Short mmCIF file of C-alpha atoms in Angstrom, two decimals:
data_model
loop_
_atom_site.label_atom_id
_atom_site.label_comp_id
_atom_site.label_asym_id
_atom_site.label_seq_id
_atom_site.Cartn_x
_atom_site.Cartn_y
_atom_site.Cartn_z
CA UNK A 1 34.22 -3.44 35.26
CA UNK A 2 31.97 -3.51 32.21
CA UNK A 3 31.85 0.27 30.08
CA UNK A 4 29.21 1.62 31.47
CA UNK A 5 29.92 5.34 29.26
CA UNK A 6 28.72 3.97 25.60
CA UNK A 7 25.57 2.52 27.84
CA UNK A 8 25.05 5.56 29.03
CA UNK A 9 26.03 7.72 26.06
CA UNK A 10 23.39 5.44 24.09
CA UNK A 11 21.13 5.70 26.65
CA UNK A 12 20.97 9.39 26.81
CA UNK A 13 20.93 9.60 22.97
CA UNK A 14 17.95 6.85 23.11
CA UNK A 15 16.10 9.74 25.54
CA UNK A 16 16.82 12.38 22.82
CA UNK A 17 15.76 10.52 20.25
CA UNK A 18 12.13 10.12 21.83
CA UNK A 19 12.08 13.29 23.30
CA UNK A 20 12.86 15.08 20.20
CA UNK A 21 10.08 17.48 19.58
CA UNK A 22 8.15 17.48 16.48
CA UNK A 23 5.68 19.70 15.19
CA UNK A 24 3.17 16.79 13.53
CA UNK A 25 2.10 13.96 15.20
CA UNK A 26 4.47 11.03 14.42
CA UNK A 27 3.60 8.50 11.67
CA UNK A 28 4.10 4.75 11.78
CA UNK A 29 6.56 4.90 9.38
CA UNK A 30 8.59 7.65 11.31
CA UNK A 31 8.52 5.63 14.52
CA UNK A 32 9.77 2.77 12.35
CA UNK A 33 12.69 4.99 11.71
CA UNK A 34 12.95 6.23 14.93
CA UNK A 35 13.37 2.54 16.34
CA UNK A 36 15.75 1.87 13.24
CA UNK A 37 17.94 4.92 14.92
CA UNK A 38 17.56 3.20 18.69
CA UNK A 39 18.51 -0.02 17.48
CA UNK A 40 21.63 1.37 16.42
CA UNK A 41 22.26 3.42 19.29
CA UNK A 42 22.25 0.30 21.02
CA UNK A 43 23.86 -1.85 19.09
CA UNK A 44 27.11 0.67 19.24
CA UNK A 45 27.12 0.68 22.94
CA UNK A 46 26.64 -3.11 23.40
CA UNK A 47 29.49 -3.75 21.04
CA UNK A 48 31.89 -2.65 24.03
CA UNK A 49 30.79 -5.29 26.47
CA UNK A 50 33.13 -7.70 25.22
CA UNK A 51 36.60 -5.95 25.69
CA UNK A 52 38.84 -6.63 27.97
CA UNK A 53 38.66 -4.04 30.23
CA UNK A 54 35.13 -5.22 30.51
CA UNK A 55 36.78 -8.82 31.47
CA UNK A 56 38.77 -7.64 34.01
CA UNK A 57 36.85 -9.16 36.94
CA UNK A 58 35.22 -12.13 34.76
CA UNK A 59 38.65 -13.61 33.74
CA UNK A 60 39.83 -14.62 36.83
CA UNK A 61 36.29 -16.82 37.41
CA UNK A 62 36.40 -20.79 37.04
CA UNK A 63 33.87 -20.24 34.17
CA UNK A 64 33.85 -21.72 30.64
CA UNK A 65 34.23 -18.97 28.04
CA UNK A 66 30.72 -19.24 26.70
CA UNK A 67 29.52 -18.59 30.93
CA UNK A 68 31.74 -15.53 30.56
CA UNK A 69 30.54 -14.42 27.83
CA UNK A 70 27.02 -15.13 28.54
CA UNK A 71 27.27 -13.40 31.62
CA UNK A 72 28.38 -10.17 29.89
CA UNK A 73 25.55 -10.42 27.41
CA UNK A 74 23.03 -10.76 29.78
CA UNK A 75 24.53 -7.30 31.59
CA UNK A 76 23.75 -5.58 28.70
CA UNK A 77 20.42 -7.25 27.91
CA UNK A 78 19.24 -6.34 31.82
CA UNK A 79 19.87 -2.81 30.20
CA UNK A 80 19.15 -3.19 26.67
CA UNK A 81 15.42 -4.71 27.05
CA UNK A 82 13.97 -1.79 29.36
CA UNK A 83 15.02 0.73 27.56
CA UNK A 84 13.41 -1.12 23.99
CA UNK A 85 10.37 -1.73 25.93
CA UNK A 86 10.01 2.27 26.75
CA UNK A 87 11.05 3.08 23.01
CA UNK A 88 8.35 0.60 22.07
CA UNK A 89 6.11 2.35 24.26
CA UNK A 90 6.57 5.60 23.25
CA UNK A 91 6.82 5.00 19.73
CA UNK A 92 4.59 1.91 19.37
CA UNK A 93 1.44 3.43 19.22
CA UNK A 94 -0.22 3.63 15.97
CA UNK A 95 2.11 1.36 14.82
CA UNK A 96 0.88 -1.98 12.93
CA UNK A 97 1.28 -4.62 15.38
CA UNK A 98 4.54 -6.64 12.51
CA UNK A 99 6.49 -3.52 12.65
CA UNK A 100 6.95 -3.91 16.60
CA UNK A 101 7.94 -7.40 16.16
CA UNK A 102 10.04 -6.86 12.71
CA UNK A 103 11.46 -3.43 14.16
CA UNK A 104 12.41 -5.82 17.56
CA UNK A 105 14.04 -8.50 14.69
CA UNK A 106 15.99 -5.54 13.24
CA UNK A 107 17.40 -4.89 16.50
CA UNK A 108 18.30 -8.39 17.55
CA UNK A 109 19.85 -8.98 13.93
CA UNK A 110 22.34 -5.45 14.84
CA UNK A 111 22.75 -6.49 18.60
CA UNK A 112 24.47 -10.34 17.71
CA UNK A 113 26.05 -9.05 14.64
CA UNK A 114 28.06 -6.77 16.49
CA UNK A 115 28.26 -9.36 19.49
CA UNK A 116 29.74 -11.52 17.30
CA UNK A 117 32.25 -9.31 15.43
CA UNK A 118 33.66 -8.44 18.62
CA UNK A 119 33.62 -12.01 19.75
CA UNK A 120 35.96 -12.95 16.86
CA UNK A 121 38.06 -10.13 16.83
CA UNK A 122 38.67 -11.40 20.42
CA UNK A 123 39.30 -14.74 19.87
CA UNK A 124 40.48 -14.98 16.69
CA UNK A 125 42.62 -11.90 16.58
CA UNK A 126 43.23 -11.46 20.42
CA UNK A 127 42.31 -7.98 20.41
CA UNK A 128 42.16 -6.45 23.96
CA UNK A 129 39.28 -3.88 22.70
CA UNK A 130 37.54 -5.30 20.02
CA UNK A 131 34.42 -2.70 20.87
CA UNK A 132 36.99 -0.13 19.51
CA UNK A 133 37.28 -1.77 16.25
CA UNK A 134 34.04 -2.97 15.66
CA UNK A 135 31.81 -0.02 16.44
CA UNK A 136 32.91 2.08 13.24
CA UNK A 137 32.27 -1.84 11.36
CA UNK A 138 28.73 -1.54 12.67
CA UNK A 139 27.73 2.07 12.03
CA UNK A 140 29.50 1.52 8.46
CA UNK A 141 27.65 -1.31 8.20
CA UNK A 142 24.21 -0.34 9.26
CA UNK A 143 24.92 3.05 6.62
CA UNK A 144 25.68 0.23 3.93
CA UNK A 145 22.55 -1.55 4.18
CA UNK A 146 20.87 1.57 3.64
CA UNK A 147 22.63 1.49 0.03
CA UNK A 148 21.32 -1.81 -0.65
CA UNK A 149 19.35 -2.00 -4.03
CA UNK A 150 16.01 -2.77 -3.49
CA UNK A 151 15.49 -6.09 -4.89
CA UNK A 152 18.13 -6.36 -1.63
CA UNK A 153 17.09 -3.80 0.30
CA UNK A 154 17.08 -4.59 4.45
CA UNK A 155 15.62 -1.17 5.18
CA UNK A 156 12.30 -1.09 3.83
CA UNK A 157 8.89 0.23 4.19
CA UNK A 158 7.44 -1.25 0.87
CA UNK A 159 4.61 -3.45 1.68
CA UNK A 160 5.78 -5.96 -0.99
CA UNK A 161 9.29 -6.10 0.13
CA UNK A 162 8.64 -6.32 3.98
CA UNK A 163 8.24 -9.96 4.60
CA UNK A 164 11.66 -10.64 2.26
CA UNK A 165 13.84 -8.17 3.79
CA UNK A 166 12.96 -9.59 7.38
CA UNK A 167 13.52 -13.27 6.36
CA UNK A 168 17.06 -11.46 5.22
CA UNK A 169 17.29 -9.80 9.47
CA UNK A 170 16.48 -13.13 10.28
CA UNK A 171 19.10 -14.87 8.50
CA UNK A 172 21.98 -11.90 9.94
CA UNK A 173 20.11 -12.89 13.23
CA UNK A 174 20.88 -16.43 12.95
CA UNK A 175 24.45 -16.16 11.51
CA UNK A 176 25.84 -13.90 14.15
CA UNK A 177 24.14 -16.31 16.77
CA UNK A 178 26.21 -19.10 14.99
CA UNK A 179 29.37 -17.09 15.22
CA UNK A 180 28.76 -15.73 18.82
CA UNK A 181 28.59 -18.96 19.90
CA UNK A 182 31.50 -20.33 17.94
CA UNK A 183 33.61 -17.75 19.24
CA UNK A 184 32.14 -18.30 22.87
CA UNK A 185 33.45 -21.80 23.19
CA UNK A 186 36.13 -22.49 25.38
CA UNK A 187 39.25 -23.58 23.65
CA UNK A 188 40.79 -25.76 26.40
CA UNK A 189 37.48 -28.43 25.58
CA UNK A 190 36.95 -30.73 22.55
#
């Protein structure tokens, strides 16, 4: 059985989030940090995909690891991408046209960095319920980026920094896709 109650929990928290009421009409640049809020909603509920009790049924299949694991990830992407596509929706307009895709790269940067946290606490550390451990890792680490300086600084809205701090999502993006997959590799083949 995959945890299905931090899907929902983020799901429900995702709905508050959009529904909250406000008395202006919302900027671009609070939508930006209303997605910033989703993405991290999300990215703490995915993190729970990988534990074992989420393996339970998977285990026992004659698949590599990395089919396993794929498998699971794509469970949570069936749920992850319609409920970014209504955020987008509701939030999106107004919105330049770069912060939908960099807001979308901010996301994917959280979703495999947590992904792959949990994937090597797994593997390397053999945890039953990495999602436990790693979800306080990821909220701690999404408040720490927020401290960045900003010659650093991931969370921006600077139009001089915006183009720098996403080549810096990208590169989290690409790193945590290197470990996920490292992680996701069966050990039994060479």
């Amino acid at each position: 059985m995959i945890r299905w109650q931090p899907l929902l929990g983020a799901l429900l928290l995702t709905g508050a989030v959009l529904a909250w009421p406000r008395d202006e009409p919302l900027t671009w640049k609070g939508a930006v940090w209303s997605l910033r809020v989703i993405a991290a909603l999300v990215t703490l509920a995915v993190v729970f995909v990988l534990d074992d009790a989420a393996a339970d049924v998977l285990a026992s299949v004659p698949l590599p690891l990395g089919a396993r694991t794929a498998l699971r990830v794509g469970f949570a992407l069936v749920w992850i991408v319609p409920s970014w596509g209504v955020s987008l929706l509701v939030l999106a307009p107004g919105m330049p046209t770069v912060w939908i895709l960099w807001s979308t790269v901010e996301l994917a940067g959280l979703l495999v960095a947590g992904l792959a946290g949990a994937a090597a606490l797994a593997r390397r550390r053999g945890m039953w319920e990495p999602g436990i451990a790693v979800a306080p890792g990821v909220a701690g680490g999404w408040l720490l980026l927020f401290a960045l300086p900003g010659p650093v600084a991931m969370f921006t809205l600077r139009p001089q920094d915006w183009t720098v701090a996403h080549l810096r999502w990208s590169l989290l993006l690409v790193a945590g896709l290197a470990v996920l997959i490292r992680m996701s590799r069966d050990p039994a083949r060479r």
